Amino acid sequence: MTYLWLALAFIAAAAVAGVIFARQGARPGEAGKHWKAVGLAFAVLAVLTAVFDSVMIGMELFHYDSSHILGLKIGLAPIEDFAYPLAGVVALPGLWMWLTRKRKGSGSSNLKGLVPQALLASRPVSWINTAYPFAAAMLLTTREIDWILIVGTFYFLIPYNLAMYGINDVFDYESDLKNPRKGGIEGALLQPRLHRPMLWLAAITNIPFLLVLAFAGGPAVWVSLAVSAFAVVAYSVAGLRFKERPVLDSLTSSTHFVSPAVVGLALAGAEVTPGLLILLGAFFLWGMAAHAFGAVQDIEPDRQAGIGSIATVIGARRTVRLAVGLWLVAGLAMLATPWPGPLAAIIAAPYIVNCAPYWTVTDTTAARTNVAWRRFIWLNYGSGFLVTLIFILQWSLTS
């Protein structure tokens, strides 16, 4: 099979799925807007694909057999490479519309709607934020793709996020009722009848993966997995509720994103060096800043529900300034890492620029930061693109 036929198969499957999902999930009059958005998203992804693939091909990280491609290229990227972002942008938005559509019979006592709601609760737009650190840590250390890398990446892509966010949405239900941003891209509003099934689903989709990964490693892996799993549970469940303990809430949230990288490094048997510790420290500070800034927009609903957070305790203005400071320190810390690590220092700049306009925000206007928070979600994709280019450079320098 040529690369072209494989690409066409992906596009055909995505087109069918995308059309079906969009028709079932779209509200009246939304179809035109939906496909315009799809077109715009593909244009952006096409530019990123052309740049990203051209860089990798130019650095001779891989090549294509000319007998299996058409020969048409954009930059150095074969035209067939653009089939995959096209397939994704056609299918995934339609899937999201289907998952978030209004359903009839929501008061039913059965499990109807559990899987779509669970997927929505897992924040698909943020899956990459936990899978990427694990995969990058392992791949850059071992420089090979094996079953552990595949299993671990899948675990931190979906089941891990299902547990982390699903458990949170169960125990945050009362405050989420008062939070207008829940019920979409920023989290599900799980119906009470789905709370217990959601907890069971989180358990049965996580425990097998944790056991397999633990079996594949030694004590360092066991400890890192235990810390990671504990942080996921302790952040939300009643009795622990680390999310209601100021400062500890940001520390725990950051652990959610740094621990996958630590697990990957432990499984790969990475050598612990000062440069690696500084890199992980900078990543941890970035995670704390992200959580603190995200908590600002929820000050009002959190206070109404009696939930404490770093933002409700020190106030919106101080929290925003803390986030800016943490991002700044994270960026400066990267200057102390081995080359090409210092290049990542610039990645802190967009986050600071996004957050800084709210330097004087007050508790009464804190909800306005949601605009910047939504930009933050998409900034992560741009940052991931830049980090990947740095990783590619690192790979080429050590090959």
mmCIF file of C-alpha atoms in Angstrom:
data_model
loop_
_atom_site.group_PDB
_atom_site.id
_atom_site.type_symbol
_atom_site.label_atom_id
_atom_site.label_comp_id
_atom_site.label_asym_id
_atom_site.label_seq_id
_atom_site.Cartn_x
_atom_site.Cartn_y
_atom_site.Cartn_z
ATOM 1 C CA MET A 1 0.000 0.000 0.000
ATOM 2 C CA THR A 2 1.307 3.447 -0.923
ATOM 3 C CA TYR A 3 1.368 6.349 1.483
ATOM 4 C CA LEU A 4 -1.334 8.025 -0.624
ATOM 5 C CA TRP A 5 -3.861 5.206 -0.195
ATOM 6 C CA LEU A 6 -3.175 5.043 3.532
ATOM 7 C CA ALA A 7 -3.732 8.803 3.808
ATOM 8 C CA LEU A 8 -6.955 8.631 1.793
ATOM 9 C CA ALA A 9 -8.254 5.874 4.058
ATOM 10 C CA PHE A 10 -7.740 8.116 7.094
ATOM 11 C CA ILE A 11 -9.442 11.065 5.388
ATOM 12 C CA ALA A 12 -12.433 8.970 4.266
ATOM 13 C CA ALA A 13 -12.996 7.519 7.741
ATOM 14 C CA ALA A 14 -12.615 10.954 9.337
ATOM 15 C CA ALA A 15 -14.980 12.598 6.843
ATOM 16 C CA VAL A 16 -17.731 10.050 7.487
ATOM 17 C CA ALA A 17 -17.316 10.292 11.262
ATOM 18 C CA GLY A 18 -17.054 14.086 11.200
ATOM 19 C CA VAL A 19 -20.208 14.563 9.136
ATOM 20 C CA ILE A 20 -22.232 12.140 11.277
ATOM 21 C CA PHE A 21 -21.057 13.627 14.564
ATOM 22 C CA ALA A 22 -21.560 17.208 13.375
ATOM 23 C CA ARG A 23 -25.107 16.525 12.129
ATOM 24 C CA GLN A 24 -26.109 14.897 15.398
ATOM 25 C CA GLY A 25 -24.437 17.489 17.613
ATOM 26 C CA ALA A 26 -24.967 20.770 15.774
ATOM 27 C CA ARG A 27 -27.672 23.188 16.841
ATOM 28 C CA PRO A 28 -29.868 24.791 14.152
ATOM 29 C CA GLY A 29 -27.891 27.265 12.091
ATOM 30 C CA GLU A 30 -24.486 26.135 13.400
ATOM 31 C CA ALA A 31 -23.428 23.923 10.480
ATOM 32 C CA GLY A 32 -21.981 26.759 8.399
ATOM 33 C CA LYS A 33 -19.994 28.185 11.307
ATOM 34 C CA HIS A 34 -18.741 24.715 12.173
ATOM 35 C CA TRP A 35 -17.236 24.029 8.745
ATOM 36 C CA LYS A 36 -15.741 27.525 8.509
ATOM 37 C CA ALA A 37 -14.019 26.881 11.832
ATOM 38 C CA VAL A 38 -12.815 23.502 10.540
ATOM 39 C CA GLY A 39 -11.313 25.211 7.494
ATOM 40 C CA LEU A 40 -9.540 27.826 9.603
ATOM 41 C CA ALA A 41 -8.200 25.201 11.999
ATOM 42 C CA PHE A 42 -6.853 23.116 9.126
ATOM 43 C CA ALA A 43 -5.100 26.149 7.630
ATOM 44 C CA VAL A 44 -3.250 26.686 10.912
ATOM 45 C CA LEU A 45 -2.397 22.994 11.269
ATOM 46 C CA ALA A 46 -1.215 22.834 7.668
ATOM 47 C CA VAL A 47 1.300 25.629 8.286
ATOM 48 C CA LEU A 48 2.542 23.906 11.449
ATOM 49 C CA THR A 49 2.796 20.566 9.632
ATOM 50 C CA ALA A 50 4.784 22.101 6.776
ATOM 51 C CA VAL A 51 7.240 23.736 9.177
ATOM 52 C CA PHE A 52 7.501 20.841 11.612
ATOM 53 C CA ASP A 53 7.914 18.094 8.986
ATOM 54 C CA SER A 54 10.303 20.161 6.884
ATOM 55 C CA VAL A 55 12.553 20.696 9.902
ATOM 56 C CA MET A 56 12.613 16.982 10.756
ATOM 57 C CA ILE A 57 13.177 15.907 7.156
ATOM 58 C CA GLY A 58 15.845 18.577 6.673
ATOM 59 C CA MET A 59 17.667 17.256 9.732
ATOM 60 C CA GLU A 60 17.446 13.759 8.195
ATOM 61 C CA LEU A 61 15.557 12.322 11.151
ATOM 62 C CA PHE A 62 13.546 10.292 8.642
ATOM 63 C CA HIS A 63 12.897 10.080 4.911
ATOM 64 C CA TYR A 64 10.264 8.774 2.486
ATOM 65 C CA ASP A 65 10.697 6.161 -0.223
ATOM 66 C CA SER A 66 9.988 8.082 -3.428
ATOM 67 C CA SER A 67 8.224 5.050 -4.904
ATOM 68 C CA HIS A 68 5.483 5.304 -2.261
ATOM 69 C CA ILE A 69 4.631 9.025 -2.526
ATOM 70 C CA LEU A 70 3.280 11.284 -5.284
ATOM 71 C CA GLY A 71 6.270 13.608 -5.152
ATOM 72 C CA LEU A 72 4.278 16.781 -4.501
ATOM 73 C CA LYS A 73 5.696 18.682 -1.536
ATOM 74 C CA ILE A 74 5.137 21.784 0.548
ATOM 75 C CA GLY A 75 8.542 22.738 1.788
ATOM 76 C CA LEU A 76 10.121 19.333 2.310
ATOM 77 C CA ALA A 77 6.882 17.730 3.512
ATOM 78 C CA PRO A 78 5.126 15.323 1.114
ATOM 79 C CA ILE A 79 1.559 16.337 0.328
ATOM 80 C CA GLU A 80 0.381 13.087 1.926
ATOM 81 C CA ASP A 81 1.570 14.301 5.334
ATOM 82 C CA PHE A 82 -1.256 16.817 5.400
ATOM 83 C CA ALA A 83 -3.878 14.082 5.363
ATOM 84 C CA TYR A 84 -3.513 13.415 9.078
ATOM 85 C CA PRO A 85 -4.156 16.956 10.368
ATOM 86 C CA LEU A 86 -7.012 17.150 7.860
ATOM 87 C CA ALA A 87 -8.508 13.919 9.204
ATOM 88 C CA GLY A 88 -8.162 15.111 12.778
ATOM 89 C CA VAL A 89 -9.679 18.544 12.213
ATOM 90 C CA VAL A 90 -12.641 17.065 10.321
ATOM 91 C CA ALA A 91 -13.462 14.321 12.832
ATOM 92 C CA LEU A 92 -12.600 15.706 16.274
ATOM 93 C CA PRO A 93 -14.688 18.929 16.325
ATOM 94 C CA GLY A 94 -17.718 16.914 15.217
ATOM 95 C CA LEU A 95 -17.042 14.419 17.978
ATOM 96 C CA TRP A 96 -16.840 17.268 20.482
ATOM 97 C CA MET A 97 -20.190 18.681 19.305
ATOM 98 C CA TRP A 98 -21.730 15.251 19.692
ATOM 99 C CA LEU A 99 -20.326 14.814 23.200
ATOM 100 C CA THR A 100 -21.570 18.223 24.345
ATOM 101 C CA ARG A 101 -25.004 18.120 22.702
ATOM 102 C CA LYS A 102 -28.161 18.444 24.734
ATOM 103 C CA ARG A 103 -29.676 15.056 25.540
ATOM 104 C CA LYS A 104 -33.242 14.089 26.259
ATOM 105 C CA GLY A 105 -34.084 11.924 29.218
ATOM 106 C CA SER A 106 -31.182 13.167 31.312
ATOM 107 C CA GLY A 107 -33.065 12.226 34.457
ATOM 108 C CA SER A 108 -32.833 8.497 33.701
ATOM 109 C CA SER A 109 -31.359 6.391 36.481
ATOM 110 C CA ASN A 110 -29.382 4.090 34.179
ATOM 111 C CA LEU A 111 -25.882 4.544 32.812
ATOM 112 C CA LYS A 112 -26.976 6.126 29.563
ATOM 113 C CA GLY A 113 -24.595 8.874 28.567
ATOM 114 C CA LEU A 114 -21.779 7.784 30.898
ATOM 115 C CA VAL A 115 -19.119 7.281 28.216
ATOM 116 C CA PRO A 116 -19.754 10.570 26.339
ATOM 117 C CA GLN A 117 -19.894 12.485 29.615
ATOM 118 C CA ALA A 118 -16.772 10.747 30.892
ATOM 119 C CA LEU A 119 -14.886 11.691 27.732
ATOM 120 C CA LEU A 120 -16.091 15.266 28.069
ATOM 121 C CA ALA A 121 -15.041 15.306 31.712
ATOM 122 C CA SER A 122 -11.547 14.112 30.766
ATOM 123 C CA ARG A 123 -10.889 17.403 28.886
ATOM 124 C CA PRO A 124 -9.744 15.962 25.505
ATOM 125 C CA VAL A 125 -8.266 19.324 24.546
ATOM 126 C CA SER A 126 -5.766 18.881 27.391
ATOM 127 C CA TRP A 127 -4.894 15.189 26.964
ATOM 128 C CA ILE A 128 -1.616 16.049 25.295
ATOM 129 C CA ASN A 129 -0.455 17.996 28.366
ATOM 130 C CA THR A 130 0.148 14.777 30.313
ATOM 131 C CA ALA A 131 0.930 12.286 27.547
ATOM 132 C CA TYR A 132 3.564 14.480 25.936
ATOM 133 C CA PRO A 133 5.844 14.850 29.001
ATOM 134 C CA PHE A 134 5.855 11.072 29.514
ATOM 135 C CA ALA A 135 6.529 10.219 25.861
ATOM 136 C CA ALA A 136 9.192 12.913 25.433
ATOM 137 C CA ALA A 137 11.010 11.895 28.616
ATOM 138 C CA MET A 138 11.124 8.240 27.633
ATOM 139 C CA LEU A 139 11.901 8.707 23.959
ATOM 140 C CA LEU A 140 14.713 11.205 24.493
ATOM 141 C CA THR A 141 16.277 8.882 27.062
ATOM 142 C CA THR A 142 15.903 5.479 25.389
ATOM 143 C CA ARG A 143 15.797 6.742 21.769
ATOM 144 C CA GLU A 144 13.569 3.836 20.831
ATOM 145 C CA ILE A 145 9.881 3.007 20.602
ATOM 146 C CA ASP A 146 8.830 -0.066 22.584
ATOM 147 C CA TRP A 147 5.664 -1.419 24.178
ATOM 148 C CA ILE A 148 6.304 0.443 27.438
ATOM 149 C CA LEU A 149 6.416 3.776 25.609
ATOM 150 C CA ILE A 150 3.191 2.973 23.741
ATOM 151 C CA VAL A 151 1.300 1.705 26.786
ATOM 152 C CA GLY A 152 2.494 4.541 29.016
ATOM 153 C CA THR A 153 1.703 7.222 26.445
ATOM 154 C CA PHE A 154 -1.816 5.872 25.986
ATOM 155 C CA TYR A 155 -2.313 5.694 29.747
ATOM 156 C CA PHE A 156 -1.261 9.299 30.339
ATOM 157 C CA LEU A 157 -3.249 10.389 27.275
ATOM 158 C CA ILE A 158 -6.725 9.106 28.223
ATOM 159 C CA PRO A 159 -7.196 6.985 31.402
ATOM 160 C CA TYR A 160 -5.032 9.297 33.510
ATOM 161 C CA ASN A 161 -7.010 12.372 32.457
ATOM 162 C CA LEU A 162 -10.269 10.488 32.894
ATOM 163 C CA ALA A 163 -9.331 9.889 36.535
ATOM 164 C CA MET A 164 -7.799 13.299 37.213
ATOM 165 C CA TYR A 165 -10.634 15.393 35.808
ATOM 166 C CA GLY A 166 -13.474 12.914 36.274
ATOM 167 C CA ILE A 167 -12.866 12.580 40.013
ATOM 168 C CA ASN A 168 -12.584 16.364 40.223
ATOM 169 C CA ASP A 169 -15.920 16.895 38.459
ATOM 170 C CA VAL A 170 -17.644 14.458 40.823
ATOM 171 C CA PHE A 171 -16.467 16.139 44.014
ATOM 172 C CA ASP A 172 -16.737 19.672 42.596
ATOM 173 C CA TYR A 173 -20.350 19.256 41.498
ATOM 174 C CA GLU A 174 -21.803 21.774 43.964
ATOM 175 C CA SER A 175 -19.390 24.540 42.981
ATOM 176 C CA ASP A 176 -19.626 23.635 39.288
ATOM 177 C CA LEU A 177 -23.383 24.310 39.421
ATOM 178 C CA LYS A 178 -22.493 27.938 40.146
ATOM 179 C CA ASN A 179 -19.731 28.074 37.543
ATOM 180 C CA PRO A 180 -20.896 29.249 34.081
ATOM 181 C CA ARG A 181 -17.817 27.898 32.320
ATOM 182 C CA LYS A 182 -18.606 24.273 33.138
ATOM 183 C CA GLY A 183 -20.371 21.998 30.674
ATOM 184 C CA GLY A 184 -18.033 22.421 27.694
ATOM 185 C CA ILE A 185 -14.359 22.589 26.807
ATOM 186 C CA GLU A 186 -13.452 23.515 30.398
ATOM 187 C CA GLY A 187 -15.118 20.551 32.070
ATOM 188 C CA ALA A 188 -18.307 18.532 32.328
ATOM 189 C CA LEU A 189 -21.196 19.153 34.669
ATOM 190 C CA LEU A 190 -21.701 15.514 35.653
ATOM 191 C CA GLN A 191 -25.218 14.594 36.658
ATOM 192 C CA PRO A 192 -25.404 13.109 40.167
ATOM 193 C CA ARG A 193 -26.591 9.745 38.804
ATOM 194 C CA LEU A 194 -23.241 9.434 37.004
ATOM 195 C CA HIS A 195 -21.024 10.246 39.980
ATOM 196 C CA ARG A 196 -20.565 6.723 41.336
ATOM 197 C CA PRO A 197 -20.237 5.151 37.847
ATOM 198 C CA MET A 198 -17.651 7.823 36.993
ATOM 199 C CA LEU A 199 -15.549 6.861 40.014
ATOM 200 C CA TRP A 200 -15.767 3.181 39.114
ATOM 201 C CA LEU A 201 -14.866 3.946 35.498
ATOM 202 C CA ALA A 202 -11.823 5.921 36.651
ATOM 203 C CA ALA A 203 -10.703 2.984 38.795
ATOM 204 C CA ILE A 204 -11.128 0.220 36.216
ATOM 205 C CA THR A 205 -9.432 2.225 33.457
ATOM 206 C CA ASN A 206 -6.434 3.235 35.590
ATOM 207 C CA ILE A 207 -5.510 0.363 37.892
ATOM 208 C CA PRO A 208 -4.577 -2.134 35.118
ATOM 209 C CA PHE A 209 -2.252 0.396 33.482
ATOM 210 C CA LEU A 210 -0.650 1.299 36.799
ATOM 211 C CA LEU A 211 0.027 -2.377 37.519
ATOM 212 C CA VAL A 212 1.526 -2.996 34.074
ATOM 213 C CA LEU A 213 3.805 0.045 34.268
ATOM 214 C CA ALA A 214 4.828 -0.855 37.821
ATOM 215 C CA PHE A 215 5.678 -4.380 36.690
ATOM 216 C CA ALA A 216 7.865 -2.938 33.901
ATOM 217 C CA GLY A 217 10.043 -0.944 36.309
ATOM 218 C CA GLY A 218 11.736 -0.967 39.681
ATOM 219 C CA PRO A 219 11.439 0.974 42.938
ATOM 220 C CA ALA A 220 11.906 4.382 41.283
ATOM 221 C CA VAL A 221 8.979 3.638 38.994
ATOM 222 C CA TRP A 222 6.829 2.388 41.875
ATOM 223 C CA VAL A 223 7.449 5.544 43.883
ATOM 224 C CA SER A 224 6.820 7.913 40.970
ATOM 225 C CA LEU A 225 3.626 6.093 39.988
ATOM 226 C CA ALA A 226 2.435 6.122 43.597
ATOM 227 C CA VAL A 227 3.059 9.860 43.917
ATOM 228 C CA SER A 228 1.327 10.501 40.605
ATOM 229 C CA ALA A 229 -1.748 8.426 41.465
ATOM 230 C CA PHE A 230 -1.953 9.858 44.991
ATOM 231 C CA ALA A 231 -1.830 13.419 43.660
ATOM 232 C CA VAL A 232 -4.683 12.660 41.259
ATOM 233 C CA VAL A 233 -6.891 11.302 44.042
ATOM 234 C CA ALA A 234 -5.845 13.635 46.867
ATOM 235 C CA TYR A 235 -6.524 16.776 44.872
ATOM 236 C CA SER A 236 -10.288 16.189 44.765
ATOM 237 C CA VAL A 237 -11.647 13.442 47.045
ATOM 238 C CA ALA A 238 -13.470 14.275 50.253
ATOM 239 C CA GLY A 239 -11.286 14.020 53.329
ATOM 240 C CA LEU A 240 -8.125 15.057 51.506
ATOM 241 C CA ARG A 241 -9.222 17.819 49.121
ATOM 242 C CA PHE A 242 -5.750 19.231 48.507
ATOM 243 C CA LYS A 243 -7.387 21.633 46.068
ATOM 244 C CA GLU A 244 -8.862 23.438 49.080
ATOM 245 C CA ARG A 245 -5.499 23.877 50.797
ATOM 246 C CA PRO A 246 -3.845 27.072 49.515
ATOM 247 C CA VAL A 247 -0.385 26.602 47.972
ATOM 248 C CA LEU A 248 -0.737 22.830 48.389
ATOM 249 C CA ASP A 249 -3.408 23.045 45.684
ATOM 250 C CA SER A 250 -0.944 24.523 43.188
ATOM 251 C CA LEU A 251 1.802 22.099 44.240
ATOM 252 C CA THR A 252 -0.512 19.121 43.725
ATOM 253 C CA SER A 253 -1.847 20.388 40.411
ATOM 254 C CA SER A 254 1.679 20.869 39.096
ATOM 255 C CA THR A 255 2.504 17.315 40.189
ATOM 256 C CA HIS A 256 -0.270 16.128 37.869
ATOM 257 C CA PHE A 257 1.727 17.336 34.867
ATOM 258 C CA VAL A 258 5.314 16.833 35.999
ATOM 259 C CA SER A 259 4.851 13.325 37.414
ATOM 260 C CA PRO A 260 4.228 11.722 33.981
ATOM 261 C CA ALA A 261 7.643 12.990 32.895
ATOM 262 C CA VAL A 262 9.214 11.625 36.092
ATOM 263 C CA VAL A 263 7.553 8.246 35.499
ATOM 264 C CA GLY A 264 8.909 8.229 31.942
ATOM 265 C CA LEU A 265 12.419 9.074 33.123
ATOM 266 C CA ALA A 266 12.240 6.351 35.795
ATOM 267 C CA LEU A 267 11.058 3.721 33.315
ATOM 268 C CA ALA A 268 13.845 4.739 30.923
ATOM 269 C CA GLY A 269 16.486 4.605 33.648
ATOM 270 C CA ALA A 270 17.563 8.192 33.017
ATOM 271 C CA GLU A 271 20.652 9.551 34.728
ATOM 272 C CA VAL A 272 19.788 12.256 37.239
ATOM 273 C CA THR A 273 21.894 15.326 36.436
ATOM 274 C CA PRO A 274 21.766 18.932 37.681
ATOM 275 C CA GLY A 275 20.510 20.029 34.262
ATOM 276 C CA LEU A 276 17.662 17.520 34.376
ATOM 277 C CA LEU A 277 16.674 18.604 37.892
ATOM 278 C CA ILE A 278 16.631 22.265 36.823
ATOM 279 C CA LEU A 279 14.485 21.398 33.802
ATOM 280 C CA LEU A 280 11.991 19.492 35.964
ATOM 281 C CA GLY A 281 12.024 22.334 38.485
ATOM 282 C CA ALA A 282 11.232 24.878 35.766
ATOM 283 C CA PHE A 283 8.418 22.645 34.504
ATOM 284 C CA PHE A 284 7.074 22.384 38.060
ATOM 285 C CA LEU A 285 7.070 26.176 38.490
ATOM 286 C CA TRP A 286 5.262 26.490 35.156
ATOM 287 C CA GLY A 287 2.607 24.071 36.435
ATOM 288 C CA MET A 288 2.165 26.020 39.671
ATOM 289 C CA ALA A 289 1.754 29.260 37.723
ATOM 290 C CA ALA A 290 -0.807 27.657 35.442
ATOM 291 C CA HIS A 291 -2.892 26.388 38.341
ATOM 292 C CA ALA A 292 -2.720 29.650 40.276
ATOM 293 C CA PHE A 293 -3.771 31.732 37.289
ATOM 294 C CA GLY A 294 -6.560 29.283 36.439
ATOM 295 C CA ALA A 295 -7.912 29.550 39.988
ATOM 296 C CA VAL A 296 -8.430 33.315 39.682
ATOM 297 C CA GLN A 297 -11.434 33.012 37.358
ATOM 298 C CA ASP A 298 -13.203 30.727 39.867
ATOM 299 C CA ILE A 299 -12.885 32.943 42.937
ATOM 300 C CA GLU A 300 -16.585 33.832 43.046
ATOM 301 C CA PRO A 301 -18.115 30.344 42.505
ATOM 302 C CA ASP A 302 -15.509 28.814 44.828
ATOM 303 C CA ARG A 303 -16.358 31.253 47.617
ATOM 304 C CA GLN A 304 -20.070 30.683 47.130
ATOM 305 C CA ALA A 305 -19.501 26.944 47.489
ATOM 306 C CA GLY A 306 -17.193 27.397 50.477
ATOM 307 C CA ILE A 307 -14.152 26.131 48.590
ATOM 308 C CA GLY A 308 -10.760 27.577 49.458
ATOM 309 C CA SER A 309 -7.941 27.955 46.939
ATOM 310 C CA ILE A 310 -4.744 29.887 46.564
ATOM 311 C CA ALA A 311 -6.753 32.553 44.736
ATOM 312 C CA THR A 312 -9.590 32.825 47.264
ATOM 313 C CA VAL A 313 -7.080 33.190 50.112
ATOM 314 C CA ILE A 314 -4.530 35.661 48.747
ATOM 315 C CA GLY A 315 -6.886 37.357 46.297
ATOM 316 C CA ALA A 316 -7.027 37.774 42.533
ATOM 317 C CA ARG A 317 -4.413 40.505 42.205
ATOM 318 C CA ARG A 318 -1.730 38.775 44.252
ATOM 319 C CA THR A 319 -2.428 35.450 42.552
ATOM 320 C CA VAL A 320 -1.993 36.928 39.089
ATOM 321 C CA ARG A 321 1.276 38.539 40.149
ATOM 322 C CA LEU A 322 2.429 35.260 41.685
ATOM 323 C CA ALA A 323 1.696 33.449 38.412
ATOM 324 C CA VAL A 324 3.678 36.016 36.416
ATOM 325 C CA GLY A 325 6.583 35.657 38.840
ATOM 326 C CA LEU A 326 6.554 31.872 38.673
ATOM 327 C CA TRP A 327 6.536 31.872 34.867
ATOM 328 C CA LEU A 328 9.389 34.381 34.859
ATOM 329 C CA VAL A 329 11.499 32.258 37.241
ATOM 330 C CA ALA A 330 10.709 29.141 35.207
ATOM 331 C CA GLY A 331 11.957 30.832 32.058
ATOM 332 C CA LEU A 332 15.114 32.113 33.741
ATOM 333 C CA ALA A 333 15.802 28.654 35.188
ATOM 334 C CA MET A 334 15.931 27.190 31.696
ATOM 335 C CA LEU A 335 18.921 29.430 30.972
ATOM 336 C CA ALA A 336 20.901 27.265 33.403
ATOM 337 C CA THR A 337 20.197 23.998 31.533
ATOM 338 C CA PRO A 338 22.552 22.439 28.964
ATOM 339 C CA TRP A 339 22.163 23.494 25.344
ATOM 340 C CA PRO A 340 19.666 23.594 23.659
ATOM 341 C CA GLY A 341 17.614 23.935 26.871
ATOM 342 C CA PRO A 342 18.163 27.723 27.166
ATOM 343 C CA LEU A 343 16.148 28.174 23.983
ATOM 344 C CA ALA A 344 13.064 27.137 25.976
ATOM 345 C CA ALA A 345 13.400 30.225 28.178
ATOM 346 C CA ILE A 346 11.549 32.267 25.558
ATOM 347 C CA ILE A 347 8.512 30.006 25.904
ATOM 348 C CA ALA A 348 7.665 31.703 29.211
ATOM 349 C CA ALA A 349 7.143 35.020 27.419
ATOM 350 C CA PRO A 350 3.725 34.309 25.817
ATOM 351 C CA TYR A 351 2.304 33.165 29.161
ATOM 352 C CA ILE A 352 3.544 36.293 30.912
ATOM 353 C CA VAL A 353 2.158 38.507 28.150
ATOM 354 C CA ASN A 354 -1.186 36.687 28.351
ATOM 355 C CA CYS A 355 -1.378 37.063 32.143
ATOM 356 C CA ALA A 356 0.166 40.521 32.689
ATOM 357 C CA PRO A 357 -2.857 42.600 31.545
ATOM 358 C CA TYR A 358 -4.641 41.398 34.691
ATOM 359 C CA TRP A 359 -1.895 42.732 36.984
ATOM 360 C CA THR A 360 -4.421 44.966 38.782
ATOM 361 C CA VAL A 361 -7.463 42.663 38.597
ATOM 362 C CA THR A 362 -9.736 42.632 41.634
ATOM 363 C CA ASP A 363 -11.770 39.851 43.203
ATOM 364 C CA THR A 364 -14.956 41.331 41.773
ATOM 365 C CA THR A 365 -13.553 41.359 38.218
ATOM 366 C CA ALA A 366 -11.645 38.060 38.505
ATOM 367 C CA ALA A 367 -14.064 36.228 36.188
ATOM 368 C CA ARG A 368 -12.746 38.333 33.299
ATOM 369 C CA THR A 369 -9.515 36.348 33.355
ATOM 370 C CA ASN A 370 -11.408 33.473 31.713
ATOM 371 C CA VAL A 371 -10.617 35.114 28.380
ATOM 372 C CA ALA A 372 -6.898 34.773 29.084
ATOM 373 C CA TRP A 373 -7.407 31.263 30.453
ATOM 374 C CA ARG A 374 -8.950 30.156 27.179
ATOM 375 C CA ARG A 375 -5.979 31.632 25.356
ATOM 376 C CA PHE A 376 -3.739 29.762 27.795
ATOM 377 C CA ILE A 377 -5.266 26.446 26.667
ATOM 378 C CA TRP A 378 -4.259 27.146 23.071
ATOM 379 C CA LEU A 379 -0.922 28.652 24.039
ATOM 380 C CA ASN A 380 0.014 25.203 25.306
ATOM 381 C CA TYR A 381 -0.198 23.854 21.763
ATOM 382 C CA GLY A 382 2.093 26.542 20.398
ATOM 383 C CA SER A 383 4.512 25.980 23.255
ATOM 384 C CA GLY A 384 4.417 22.246 22.636
ATOM 385 C CA PHE A 385 5.350 22.894 19.012
ATOM 386 C CA LEU A 386 8.372 24.972 20.046
ATOM 387 C CA VAL A 387 9.410 22.438 22.695
ATOM 388 C CA THR A 388 9.248 19.692 20.080
ATOM 389 C CA LEU A 389 11.569 21.640 17.781
ATOM 390 C CA ILE A 390 14.013 21.991 20.676
ATOM 391 C CA PHE A 391 13.766 18.257 21.365
ATOM 392 C CA ILE A 392 14.483 17.538 17.714
ATOM 393 C CA LEU A 393 17.564 19.732 17.925
ATOM 394 C CA GLN A 394 18.613 17.908 21.096
ATOM 395 C CA TRP A 395 18.103 14.566 19.351
ATOM 396 C CA SER A 396 20.260 15.602 16.382
ATOM 397 C CA LEU A 397 23.048 16.944 18.631
ATOM 398 C CA THR A 398 23.313 13.676 20.560
ATOM 399 C CA SER A 399 22.866 11.258 17.666
#
